[in-house]
PDB file of C-alpha atoms in Angstrom:
ATOM      1  CA  UNK A  18     139.854  64.150  32.020  1.00 85.00           C
ATOM      2  CA  UNK A  19     141.080  67.108  30.049  1.00 91.00           C
ATOM      3  CA  UNK A  20     138.817  67.924  27.143  1.00 95.00           C
ATOM      4  CA  UNK A  21     139.142  70.418  24.311  1.00 97.00           C
ATOM      5  CA  UNK A  22     136.224  71.360  22.080  1.00 97.00           C
ATOM      6  CA  UNK A  23     136.625  73.505  18.982  1.00 98.00           C
ATOM      7  CA  UNK A  24     133.897  75.601  17.429  1.00 97.00           C
ATOM      8  CA  UNK A  25     133.469  78.313  14.834  1.00 98.00           C
ATOM      9  CA  UNK A  26     134.275  76.422  11.675  1.00 98.00           C
ATOM     10  CA  UNK A  27     132.155  76.676   8.580  1.00 98.00           C
ATOM     11  CA  UNK A  28     131.996  77.759   4.963  1.00 98.00           C
ATOM     12  CA  UNK A  29     133.391  81.162   4.023  1.00 98.00           C
ATOM     13  CA  UNK A  30     134.321  82.910   0.811  1.00 98.00           C
ATOM     14  CA  UNK A  31     137.900  83.682  -0.098  1.00 98.00           C
ATOM     15  CA  UNK A  32     138.944  86.946   1.481  1.00 98.00           C
ATOM     16  CA  UNK A  33     136.573  86.520   4.379  1.00 98.00           C
ATOM     17  CA  UNK A  34     137.256  86.113   8.066  1.00 98.00           C
ATOM     18  CA  UNK A  35     136.446  83.545  10.685  1.00 98.00           C
ATOM     19  CA  UNK A  36     137.171  83.123  14.375  1.00 98.00           C
ATOM     20  CA  UNK A  37     137.686  79.711  15.899  1.00 98.00           C
ATOM     21  CA  UNK A  38     137.223  79.042  19.584  1.00 98.00           C
ATOM     22  CA  UNK A  39     138.530  76.286  21.802  1.00 97.00           C
ATOM     23  CA  UNK A  40     136.927  75.619  25.158  1.00 95.00           C
ATOM     24  CA  UNK A  41     138.833  73.580  27.704  1.00 93.00           C
ATOM     25  CA  UNK A  42     137.584  71.601  30.655  1.00 93.00           C
ATOM     26  CA  UNK A  43     139.115  69.420  33.322  1.00 91.00           C
ATOM     27  CA  UNK A  44     141.853  70.149  35.787  1.00 86.00           C
ATOM     28  CA  UNK A  45     145.096  71.505  34.392  1.00 87.00           C
ATOM     29  CA  UNK A  46     147.948  72.000  36.821  1.00 90.00           C
ATOM     30  CA  UNK A  47     150.196  73.714  34.333  1.00 90.00           C
ATOM     31  CA  UNK A  48     149.674  74.767  30.753  1.00 90.00           C
ATOM     32  CA  UNK A  49     152.958  74.905  28.891  1.00 91.00           C
ATOM     33  CA  UNK A  50     151.481  75.959  25.582  1.00 92.00           C
ATOM     34  CA  UNK A  51     148.305  76.091  23.562  1.00 94.00           C
ATOM     35  CA  UNK A  52     147.925  76.135  19.855  1.00 95.00           C
ATOM     36  CA  UNK A  53     146.153  75.428  16.637  1.00 98.00           C
ATOM     37  CA  UNK A  54     147.050  72.895  13.985  1.00 98.00           C
ATOM     38  CA  UNK A  55     145.321  72.003  10.775  1.00 98.00           C
ATOM     39  CA  UNK A  56     145.101  69.131   8.354  1.00 98.00           C
ATOM     40  CA  UNK A  57     143.905  69.590   4.806  1.00 97.00           C
ATOM     41  CA  UNK A  58     142.641  66.806   2.533  1.00 93.00           C
ATOM     42  CA  UNK A  59     145.463  64.426   1.716  1.00 93.00           C
ATOM     43  CA  UNK A  60     147.943  66.440   3.760  1.00 95.00           C
ATOM     44  CA  UNK A  61     149.729  66.005   7.062  1.00 96.00           C
ATOM     45  CA  UNK A  62     148.813  67.955  10.150  1.00 97.00           C
ATOM     46  CA  UNK A  63     150.747  71.200  10.323  1.00 97.00           C
ATOM     47  CA  UNK A  64     151.358  74.003  12.764  1.00 97.00           C
ATOM     48  CA  UNK A  65     149.163  77.070  12.524  1.00 98.00           C
ATOM     49  CA  UNK A  66     150.017  78.987  15.695  1.00 98.00           C
ATOM     50  CA  UNK A  67     151.036  78.343  19.281  1.00 96.00           C
ATOM     51  CA  UNK A  68     151.159  80.399  22.445  1.00 94.00           C
ATOM     52  CA  UNK A  69     153.348  79.582  25.430  1.00 91.00           C
ATOM     53  CA  UNK A  70     152.278  80.008  29.025  1.00 86.00           C
ATOM     54  CA  UNK A  71     154.299  83.204  29.070  1.00 87.00           C
ATOM     55  CA  UNK A  72     152.366  84.615  26.157  1.00 89.00           C
ATOM     56  CA  UNK A  73     154.953  84.268  23.423  1.00 94.00           C
ATOM     57  CA  UNK A  74     153.583  83.192  20.064  1.00 96.00           C
ATOM     58  CA  UNK A  75     154.803  81.217  17.107  1.00 96.00           C
ATOM     59  CA  UNK A  76     153.155  81.202  13.696  1.00 97.00           C
ATOM     60  CA  UNK A  77     153.647  79.302  10.522  1.00 96.00           C
ATOM     61  CA  UNK A  78     155.572  81.666   8.261  1.00 94.00           C
ATOM     62  CA  UNK A  79     152.957  81.535   5.540  1.00 90.00           C
ATOM     63  CA  UNK A  80     150.225  82.589   7.956  1.00 93.00           C
ATOM     64  CA  UNK A  81     151.885  85.528   9.651  1.00 85.00           C
ATOM     65  CA  UNK A  82     149.835  88.664   9.258  1.00 92.00           C
ATOM     66  CA  UNK A  83     146.610  86.806   8.481  1.00 97.00           C
ATOM     67  CA  UNK A  84     146.055  84.627  11.542  1.00 98.00           C
ATOM     68  CA  UNK A  85     146.148  85.709  15.176  1.00 97.00           C
ATOM     69  CA  UNK A  86     146.063  83.505  18.252  1.00 97.00           C
ATOM     70  CA  UNK A  87     144.682  84.848  21.508  1.00 96.00           C
ATOM     71  CA  UNK A  88     143.326  83.601  24.796  1.00 90.00           C
ATOM     72  CA  UNK A  89     140.871  84.416  27.548  1.00 86.00           C
ATOM     73  CA  UNK A  90     142.370  83.014  30.711  1.00 74.00           C
ATOM     74  CA  UNK A  91     139.314  83.819  32.823  1.00 73.00           C
ATOM     75  CA  UNK A  92     137.138  81.643  30.605  1.00 78.00           C
ATOM     76  CA  UNK A  93     139.794  79.038  29.780  1.00 78.00           C
ATOM     77  CA  UNK A  94     139.447  79.606  26.078  1.00 90.00           C
ATOM     78  CA  UNK A  95     141.839  80.073  23.194  1.00 94.00           C
ATOM     79  CA  UNK A  96     140.943  81.651  19.875  1.00 97.00           C
ATOM     80  CA  UNK A  97     142.198  81.826  16.346  1.00 98.00           C
ATOM     81  CA  UNK A  98     141.238  84.855  14.285  1.00 98.00           C
ATOM     82  CA  UNK A  99     141.601  84.095  10.598  1.00 98.00           C
ATOM     83  CA  UNK A 100     141.542  86.927   8.070  1.00 98.00           C
ATOM     84  CA  UNK A 101     141.987  87.104   4.312  1.00 97.00           C
ATOM     85  CA  UNK A 102     141.153  83.447   4.019  1.00 98.00           C
ATOM     86  CA  UNK A 103     142.281  81.532   0.968  1.00 97.00           C
ATOM     87  CA  UNK A 104     141.058  78.249  -0.518  1.00 97.00           C
ATOM     88  CA  UNK A 105     144.367  76.727   0.579  1.00 96.00           C
ATOM     89  CA  UNK A 106     143.283  77.326   4.187  1.00 97.00           C
ATOM     90  CA  UNK A 107     140.576  74.692   3.839  1.00 98.00           C
ATOM     91  CA  UNK A 108     141.265  72.102   6.509  1.00 98.00           C
ATOM     92  CA  UNK A 109     140.169  70.603   9.775  1.00 98.00           C
ATOM     93  CA  UNK A 110     141.524  72.826  12.510  1.00 98.00           C
ATOM     94  CA  UNK A 111     142.547  71.209  15.783  1.00 98.00           C
ATOM     95  CA  UNK A 112     143.048  72.799  19.166  1.00 98.00           C
ATOM     96  CA  UNK A 113     146.094  71.625  21.103  1.00 96.00           C
ATOM     97  CA  UNK A 114     147.126  71.966  24.712  1.00 95.00           C
ATOM     98  CA  UNK A 115     150.434  70.843  26.163  1.00 94.00           C
ATOM     99  CA  UNK A 116     150.430  70.585  29.921  1.00 93.00           C
ATOM    100  CA  UNK A 117     150.153  68.446  32.991  1.00 92.00           C
ATOM    101  CA  UNK A 118     147.142  67.645  35.132  1.00 87.00           C
ATOM    102  CA  UNK A 119     149.042  67.623  38.429  1.00 89.00           C
ATOM    103  CA  UNK A 120     152.478  68.256  39.833  1.00 89.00           C
ATOM    104  CA  UNK A 121     153.669  64.659  39.434  1.00 91.00           C
ATOM    105  CA  UNK A 122     152.598  64.135  35.831  1.00 87.00           C
ATOM    106  CA  UNK A 123     154.688  64.616  32.746  1.00 92.00           C
ATOM    107  CA  UNK A 124     153.497  67.165  30.254  1.00 94.00           C
ATOM    108  CA  UNK A 125     151.444  65.639  27.457  1.00 94.00           C
ATOM    109  CA  UNK A 126     149.533  66.834  24.428  1.00 96.00           C
ATOM    110  CA  UNK A 127     145.760  67.047  24.439  1.00 96.00           C
ATOM    111  CA  UNK A 128     143.758  67.426  21.258  1.00 97.00           C
ATOM    112  CA  UNK A 129     140.267  68.433  20.311  1.00 98.00           C
ATOM    113  CA  UNK A 130     138.292  66.599  17.660  1.00 98.00           C
ATOM    114  CA  UNK A 131     138.606  69.447  15.197  1.00 98.00           C
ATOM    115  CA  UNK A 132     136.364  71.874  13.370  1.00 98.00           C
ATOM    116  CA  UNK A 133     136.126  72.055   9.591  1.00 98.00           C
ATOM    117  CA  UNK A 134     136.902  75.281   7.775  1.00 98.00           C
ATOM    118  CA  UNK A 135     136.029  75.396   4.089  1.00 98.00           C
ATOM    119  CA  UNK A 136     137.069  78.395   2.010  1.00 98.00           C
ATOM    120  CA  UNK A 137     135.387  78.704  -1.359  1.00 97.00           C
ATOM    121  CA  UNK A 138     136.795  80.587  -4.328  1.00 92.00           C
TER     122      UNK A 138
END
């Protein structure tokens, strides 16, 4: 089965930086997109950033310039560099992969269990 595991979360001070990592395992025939989403306390899950298989990126407007998504194809990892963190960034961050495990499957979304980022003021 496809599995995604996030790491790198923790407690940081406002203005600090943090890099999240997402390691993937299992057979993926085609990756359509990868991305990061987050869910703060009492809030709905929201888009942080995505990257298509072609390398194009999409960011939440409020996060442009502070967050950067990247990937290491050789190691099957995707990263999220977070700079100038604010208390409002406190949330559980989830790694997402949209793809298919073989030629005959439909593309589906896979999710990690999340990693908690807490930004103190």
